[in-house]
Amino acid sequence: MDRLLWHVKQPFTSILICCGLISGCLISVFYLGQWQWFVCSGVLLFLCGYFKTFSSVLAGFILGIFVTICHYWLVYAPPLAEKGLAQQVKVVGNVSKVIGTGAGTGAGTNPYVTLELASIGHYRVPWYRRVRANMSLNGTLPTDLNGTTLTGMATLKPFRSRKNFSVFDAELYAFRNQIFYKGRLSVEGASFGHSERWQSAYRTWVSQALDGLHFSWFYYVLLTGDKSAVPQADKAYFQSLGLSHLLAISGLHVAIVFALSFALCKLALVLMWSRLAQHHNYQLGYFTFALLLSGAYVWLSGMQVSAQRAWLMALLGACCFLFARHLSPARTLIYALTVILIANPFAVLNLGLYFSFFAVATIFMVFRNTMRESQRMSRVKLLLYLQCGLFAALLPLTLYSYHGFSMSSIPVNLVVIPLLSVVIFPLLLTHLFSLMATGWAVLAVPDAMLYQAYQWLNAFPYHWWHSGAMTPELAILSYMALLLCMSTLTRPFAWVPVSAVLMVCLLERPPDWQVDVFDVGHGTAVLVSAQGNGVLIDLGASYFSRYSLFDNVIKPYLRAHRIKLLHTVISHDDSDHNGGLADLYRYDGGRSLEQFHQGDGKALCTLKTVQMGKLSIESLWPVEPMNSDNNNSCVVRISDGTTELLLPGDIEQVAEKALLALQREKLPSEILLAPHHGSNTSSSMAFVSAVAPKWVVFSRGYHSPWRLPHDEVVARYQSAGSQMLDTATAGQVRFKITGAEVQLETARDRKSFWFLR
């Protein structure tokens, strides 16, 4: 303990140890097992030999690596290997989230839920970890599943999801939330009431208390951190206004609760005792009450990392005040980050961590730089400086995360943040207490006024500017430049990362055209783009009218890369190819279907050739309707005169034979999408020999019940000398074509983590 206090009293030493630990956690999460880890270790050892101070950094660095490895094996490693899931096992678990309700609600339906498991077969989940599984439920079920403990026999598989560029990574999200499995549960028993967790009971009570208000979903998020009730349109509009941070429990929310709790405790004590003994120090009681209440708020709202950071900083600040110790804002921030990473080093995978700490660091810097003139500076001017500083500091991270930024975020936040802090949050808490005490809805009138203002604001739709996808390398270089600009000593060196960014932008030559075979599981979706225009072949599937791959993979990708969809071709009327048709109509009104389908996505494609810049897009088949949807698939050939791409849909050997007879001279292609996902009903030897592809891509699901691609098909492509690629194992497959050169990239290679292999 004395040694620990000594380090706290030695700012330089303790900061070096903390910086080493933070670096160790970052490097071990992102690069463990790769050559970068050994390079960093070697550099630190070299520096320690010449500079004594670096021994503290090395100690922290080693501690960070040790903490990360121990945390992985104790908390994040799958408890059961895939071999242990070969047969049905008995599971017991609590429903922590209802993802979807299947065909309906009540008995006889098949809801899809996240189950927090207590046991899997003979394995009992220890108290210090969480094991979750996304499960489809069978059996007689209660109408309200939240908080219910279910028992039954389950078929489990390790959680594995689709992997695509520039879109939401469900696999990484599942890892962060300790969702290890997915499968189907035949429910044998359910218990109610007593098994409901505090968080679930709290959310139910808050939801009932806010029922009937226009902004009930927003108040619900402020109090619980649960965004499941937020309408998608409002979520998107909040993002366009630059208010997305209000839909996640952040340091702002915790600071408001802490301040209100402190003031409430002080007011209550004054009202209870009109004449307080002046020689007594009541500050300890005020701080303790505020920390307990704000800590309960952080716990009930899901322990989000930004809320943890705010509470830890409040705790450190309270301790320093009570014990008359001085702790600089920078040290407070570093210590809070150190505690969070020791508790969970994999928090570095959460972008909220970076938004939270960068925002607080910016606030500290703005206050430090304006301290001298703060006495004569108006509050409005200070808030303006603060919002401009936050906008500049978070811009690279915003561009990387959301592929754009809100043009109205500064003026909107200047109004909304004080309004939330001074008016909305206190009224919201008063509303809850008033309902419990008297049944009077205090928030009814202010809520109606806020709703009118929100409707007025909705009349101005153009708030968001799409910048396109930003690489993590550019974001890091941007922050290096900002960091170097902070000091007059290092300011000239800021031109180094700025120059690197400019060189990357100027020297990077975009390809003449690009082919993206999306990872959509069992299905097909291929985008061919050139100079900002694109043609889309197939849309992937849509599951239970709840999850559309067009909405969740293709559309975000189009927006991230600012691609205008000129043409869409639907190969045939199967759900794994045209499942997102309704979503496409909502996206562009069917405009992109005009050329090949006359606006009707369910109709057979017409035979024609269209130009998209230098690319020729030609439909070769069907010449006439055949006896199956598969054989009626539209066969599309895309060429720039040097490199050819062939997309044959799900045609089978009968159609292949007819196509060879009619269009043999147009079939040879460098890139081929394997017909019918690699099924033995297609890819005849004659067809494979005629196409003679250099690359063949199988678009399929990882857990394919049809065991695709079939061995016979693989053997045929091997005999033709084709390089085989599989979206199930490689994720999204991308070909960048410049002249006769073809560059290959896969999403799992670019977005690989050692703990997800």
CSV table of N, CA, C and O in Angstrom, one decimal, residues 231-276:
chain,number,residue,atom,x,y,z
A,231,PRO,N,-37.1,4.4,-32.3
A,231,PRO,CA,-37.5,4.2,-33.8
A,231,PRO,C,-36.3,4.5,-34.7
A,231,PRO,O,-35.5,5.4,-34.4
A,232,GLN,N,-36.1,3.7,-35.7
A,232,GLN,CA,-35.0,3.8,-36.6
A,232,GLN,C,-34.9,5.2,-37.2
A,232,GLN,O,-33.8,5.7,-37.4
A,233,ALA,N,-36.0,5.7,-37.6
A,233,ALA,CA,-36.0,7.1,-38.2
A,233,ALA,C,-35.5,8.1,-37.3
A,233,ALA,O,-34.7,9.0,-37.7
A,234,ASP,N,-35.9,8.1,-36.0
A,234,ASP,CA,-35.4,9.0,-35.0
A,234,ASP,C,-34.0,8.8,-34.7
A,234,ASP,O,-33.2,9.8,-34.5
A,235,LYS,N,-33.5,7.6,-34.7
A,235,LYS,CA,-32.1,7.3,-34.5
A,235,LYS,C,-31.2,7.9,-35.6
A,235,LYS,O,-30.2,8.6,-35.3
A,236,ALA,N,-31.7,7.8,-36.9
A,236,ALA,CA,-31.0,8.4,-38.0
A,236,ALA,C,-31.0,9.9,-37.9
A,236,ALA,O,-30.0,10.5,-38.3
A,237,TYR,N,-32.2,10.4,-37.5
A,237,TYR,CA,-32.3,11.9,-37.5
A,237,TYR,C,-31.4,12.5,-36.4
A,237,TYR,O,-30.8,13.6,-36.5
A,238,PHE,N,-31.3,11.8,-35.2
A,238,PHE,CA,-30.4,12.3,-34.1
A,238,PHE,C,-29.0,12.2,-34.6
A,238,PHE,O,-28.2,13.1,-34.3
A,239,GLN,N,-28.6,11.2,-35.4
A,239,GLN,CA,-27.3,11.2,-35.9
A,239,GLN,C,-27.0,12.4,-36.9
A,239,GLN,O,-26.0,13.0,-36.8
A,240,SER,N,-28.0,12.7,-37.7
A,240,SER,CA,-27.8,13.8,-38.7
A,240,SER,C,-27.7,15.1,-37.9
A,240,SER,O,-27.1,16.1,-38.4
A,241,LEU,N,-28.3,15.2,-36.7
A,241,LEU,CA,-28.2,16.5,-36.0
A,241,LEU,C,-27.0,16.5,-35.1
A,241,LEU,O,-26.7,17.6,-34.5
A,242,GLY,N,-26.2,15.4,-35.1
A,242,GLY,CA,-25.0,15.4,-34.2
A,242,GLY,C,-25.3,15.1,-32.8
A,242,GLY,O,-24.6,15.5,-31.9
A,243,LEU,N,-26.5,14.5,-32.5
A,243,LEU,CA,-26.9,14.2,-31.1
A,243,LEU,C,-26.9,12.7,-30.8
A,243,LEU,O,-27.5,12.3,-29.8
A,244,SER,N,-26.2,11.9,-31.6
A,244,SER,CA,-26.1,10.5,-31.3
A,244,SER,C,-25.5,10.2,-29.9
A,244,SER,O,-25.9,9.2,-29.3
A,245,HIS,N,-24.7,11.1,-29.4
A,245,HIS,CA,-24.1,10.8,-28.1
A,245,HIS,C,-25.1,10.9,-27.0
A,245,HIS,O,-24.9,10.3,-25.9
A,246,LEU,N,-26.3,11.5,-27.2
A,246,LEU,CA,-27.3,11.5,-26.2
A,246,LEU,C,-28.1,10.2,-26.1
A,246,LEU,O,-28.8,9.9,-25.2
A,247,LEU,N,-27.9,9.3,-27.1
A,247,LEU,CA,-28.6,8.0,-27.1
A,247,LEU,C,-27.7,6.9,-26.5
A,247,LEU,O,-28.1,5.8,-26.6
A,248,ALA,N,-26.6,7.3,-26.0
A,248,ALA,CA,-25.7,6.4,-25.2
A,248,ALA,C,-25.4,7.0,-23.9
A,248,ALA,O,-25.1,8.2,-23.9
A,249,ILE,N,-25.5,6.2,-22.8
A,249,ILE,CA,-25.2,6.8,-21.5
A,249,ILE,C,-23.7,7.2,-21.5
A,249,ILE,O,-22.8,6.4,-21.6
A,250,SER,N,-23.5,8.5,-21.4
A,250,SER,CA,-22.1,9.1,-21.5
A,250,SER,C,-21.8,9.8,-20.2
A,250,SER,O,-22.5,9.8,-19.2
A,251,GLY,N,-20.6,10.4,-20.2
A,251,GLY,CA,-20.1,11.2,-19.0
A,251,GLY,C,-21.1,12.3,-18.7
A,251,GLY,O,-21.2,12.7,-17.6
A,252,LEU,N,-21.7,12.9,-19.8
A,252,LEU,CA,-22.6,14.0,-19.6
A,252,LEU,C,-23.8,13.6,-18.7
A,252,LEU,O,-24.2,14.2,-17.7
A,253,HIS,N,-24.4,12.4,-19.0
A,253,HIS,CA,-25.5,11.9,-18.2
A,253,HIS,C,-25.1,11.6,-16.8
A,253,HIS,O,-25.8,12.0,-15.8
A,254,VAL,N,-23.9,11.0,-16.6
A,254,VAL,CA,-23.5,10.7,-15.2
A,254,VAL,C,-23.1,11.9,-14.4
A,254,VAL,O,-23.5,12.0,-13.2
A,255,ALA,N,-22.5,12.9,-15.1
A,255,ALA,CA,-22.2,14.2,-14.4
A,255,ALA,C,-23.5,14.9,-14.0
A,255,ALA,O,-23.5,15.5,-12.9
A,256,ILE,N,-24.5,14.8,-14.8
A,256,ILE,CA,-25.8,15.5,-14.4
A,256,ILE,C,-26.4,14.8,-13.2
A,256,ILE,O,-26.8,15.4,-12.2
A,257,VAL,N,-26.4,13.4,-13.2
A,257,VAL,CA,-27.0,12.7,-12.1
A,257,VAL,C,-26.1,12.9,-10.8
A,257,VAL,O,-26.7,13.1,-9.7
A,258,PHE,N,-24.8,13.0,-11.0
A,258,PHE,CA,-23.9,13.2,-9.8
A,258,PHE,C,-24.2,14.6,-9.2
A,258,PHE,O,-24.4,14.8,-8.0
A,259,ALA,N,-24.3,15.6,-10.1
A,259,ALA,CA,-24.5,17.0,-9.6
A,259,ALA,C,-25.9,17.1,-9.0
A,259,ALA,O,-26.1,17.7,-7.9
A,260,LEU,N,-26.9,16.5,-9.6
A,260,LEU,CA,-28.3,16.6,-9.0
A,260,LEU,C,-28.4,15.9,-7.7
A,260,LEU,O,-29.0,16.3,-6.7
A,261,SER,N,-27.7,14.7,-7.6
A,261,SER,CA,-27.7,13.9,-6.4
A,261,SER,C,-27.0,14.7,-5.2
A,261,SER,O,-27.5,14.7,-4.1
A,262,PHE,N,-25.9,15.4,-5.6
A,262,PHE,CA,-25.2,16.2,-4.6
A,262,PHE,C,-26.0,17.3,-4.1
A,262,PHE,O,-26.2,17.5,-2.8
A,263,ALA,N,-26.7,18.0,-5.0
A,263,ALA,CA,-27.5,19.1,-4.6
A,263,ALA,C,-28.8,18.6,-3.9
A,263,ALA,O,-29.2,19.3,-2.9
A,264,LEU,N,-29.3,17.5,-4.3
A,264,LEU,CA,-30.5,17.0,-3.6
A,264,LEU,C,-30.2,16.6,-2.1
A,264,LEU,O,-30.9,16.9,-1.2
A,265,CYS,N,-29.0,16.0,-1.9
A,265,CYS,CA,-28.6,15.6,-0.6
A,265,CYS,C,-28.4,16.8,0.3
A,265,CYS,O,-28.8,16.8,1.5
A,266,LYS,N,-27.8,17.8,-0.3
A,266,LYS,CA,-27.5,19.0,0.5
A,266,LYS,C,-28.8,19.7,0.8
A,266,LYS,O,-29.0,20.2,2.0
A,267,LEU,N,-29.7,19.8,-0.1
A,267,LEU,CA,-31.0,20.4,0.1
A,267,LEU,C,-31.8,19.7,1.2
A,267,LEU,O,-32.5,20.3,2.1
A,268,ALA,N,-31.8,18.4,1.1
A,268,ALA,CA,-32.6,17.5,2.0
A,268,ALA,C,-32.0,17.8,3.5
A,268,ALA,O,-32.8,17.9,4.4
A,269,LEU,N,-30.7,17.8,3.6
A,269,LEU,CA,-30.1,18.0,4.9
A,269,LEU,C,-30.5,19.4,5.5
A,269,LEU,O,-30.8,19.5,6.7
A,270,VAL,N,-30.5,20.4,4.6
A,270,VAL,CA,-30.9,21.8,5.1
A,270,VAL,C,-32.3,21.8,5.5
A,270,VAL,O,-32.7,22.4,6.5
A,271,LEU,N,-33.2,21.1,4.8
A,271,LEU,CA,-34.6,21.1,5.1
A,271,LEU,C,-34.9,20.3,6.4
A,271,LEU,O,-35.8,20.7,7.1
A,272,MET,N,-34.1,19.3,6.6
A,272,MET,CA,-34.4,18.4,7.8
A,272,MET,C,-33.9,19.1,9.1
A,272,MET,O,-34.5,19.0,10.1
A,273,TRP,N,-32.8,19.8,9.0
A,273,TRP,CA,-32.2,20.5,10.1
A,273,TRP,C,-32.0,22.0,9.7
A,273,TRP,O,-31.1,22.3,9.0
A,274,SER,N,-32.8,22.8,10.3
A,274,SER,CA,-32.7,24.2,9.9
A,274,SER,C,-31.4,24.8,10.4
A,274,SER,O,-30.9,25.8,9.9
A,275,ARG,N,-30.9,24.3,11.6
A,275,ARG,CA,-29.7,24.9,12.1
A,275,ARG,C,-28.6,23.8,12.2
A,275,ARG,O,-28.6,23.0,13.2
A,276,LEU,N,-27.8,23.7,11.2
A,276,LEU,CA,-26.8,22.7,11.2
A,276,LEU,C,-25.6,23.1,12.0
A,276,LEU,O,-25.2,24.3,12.0
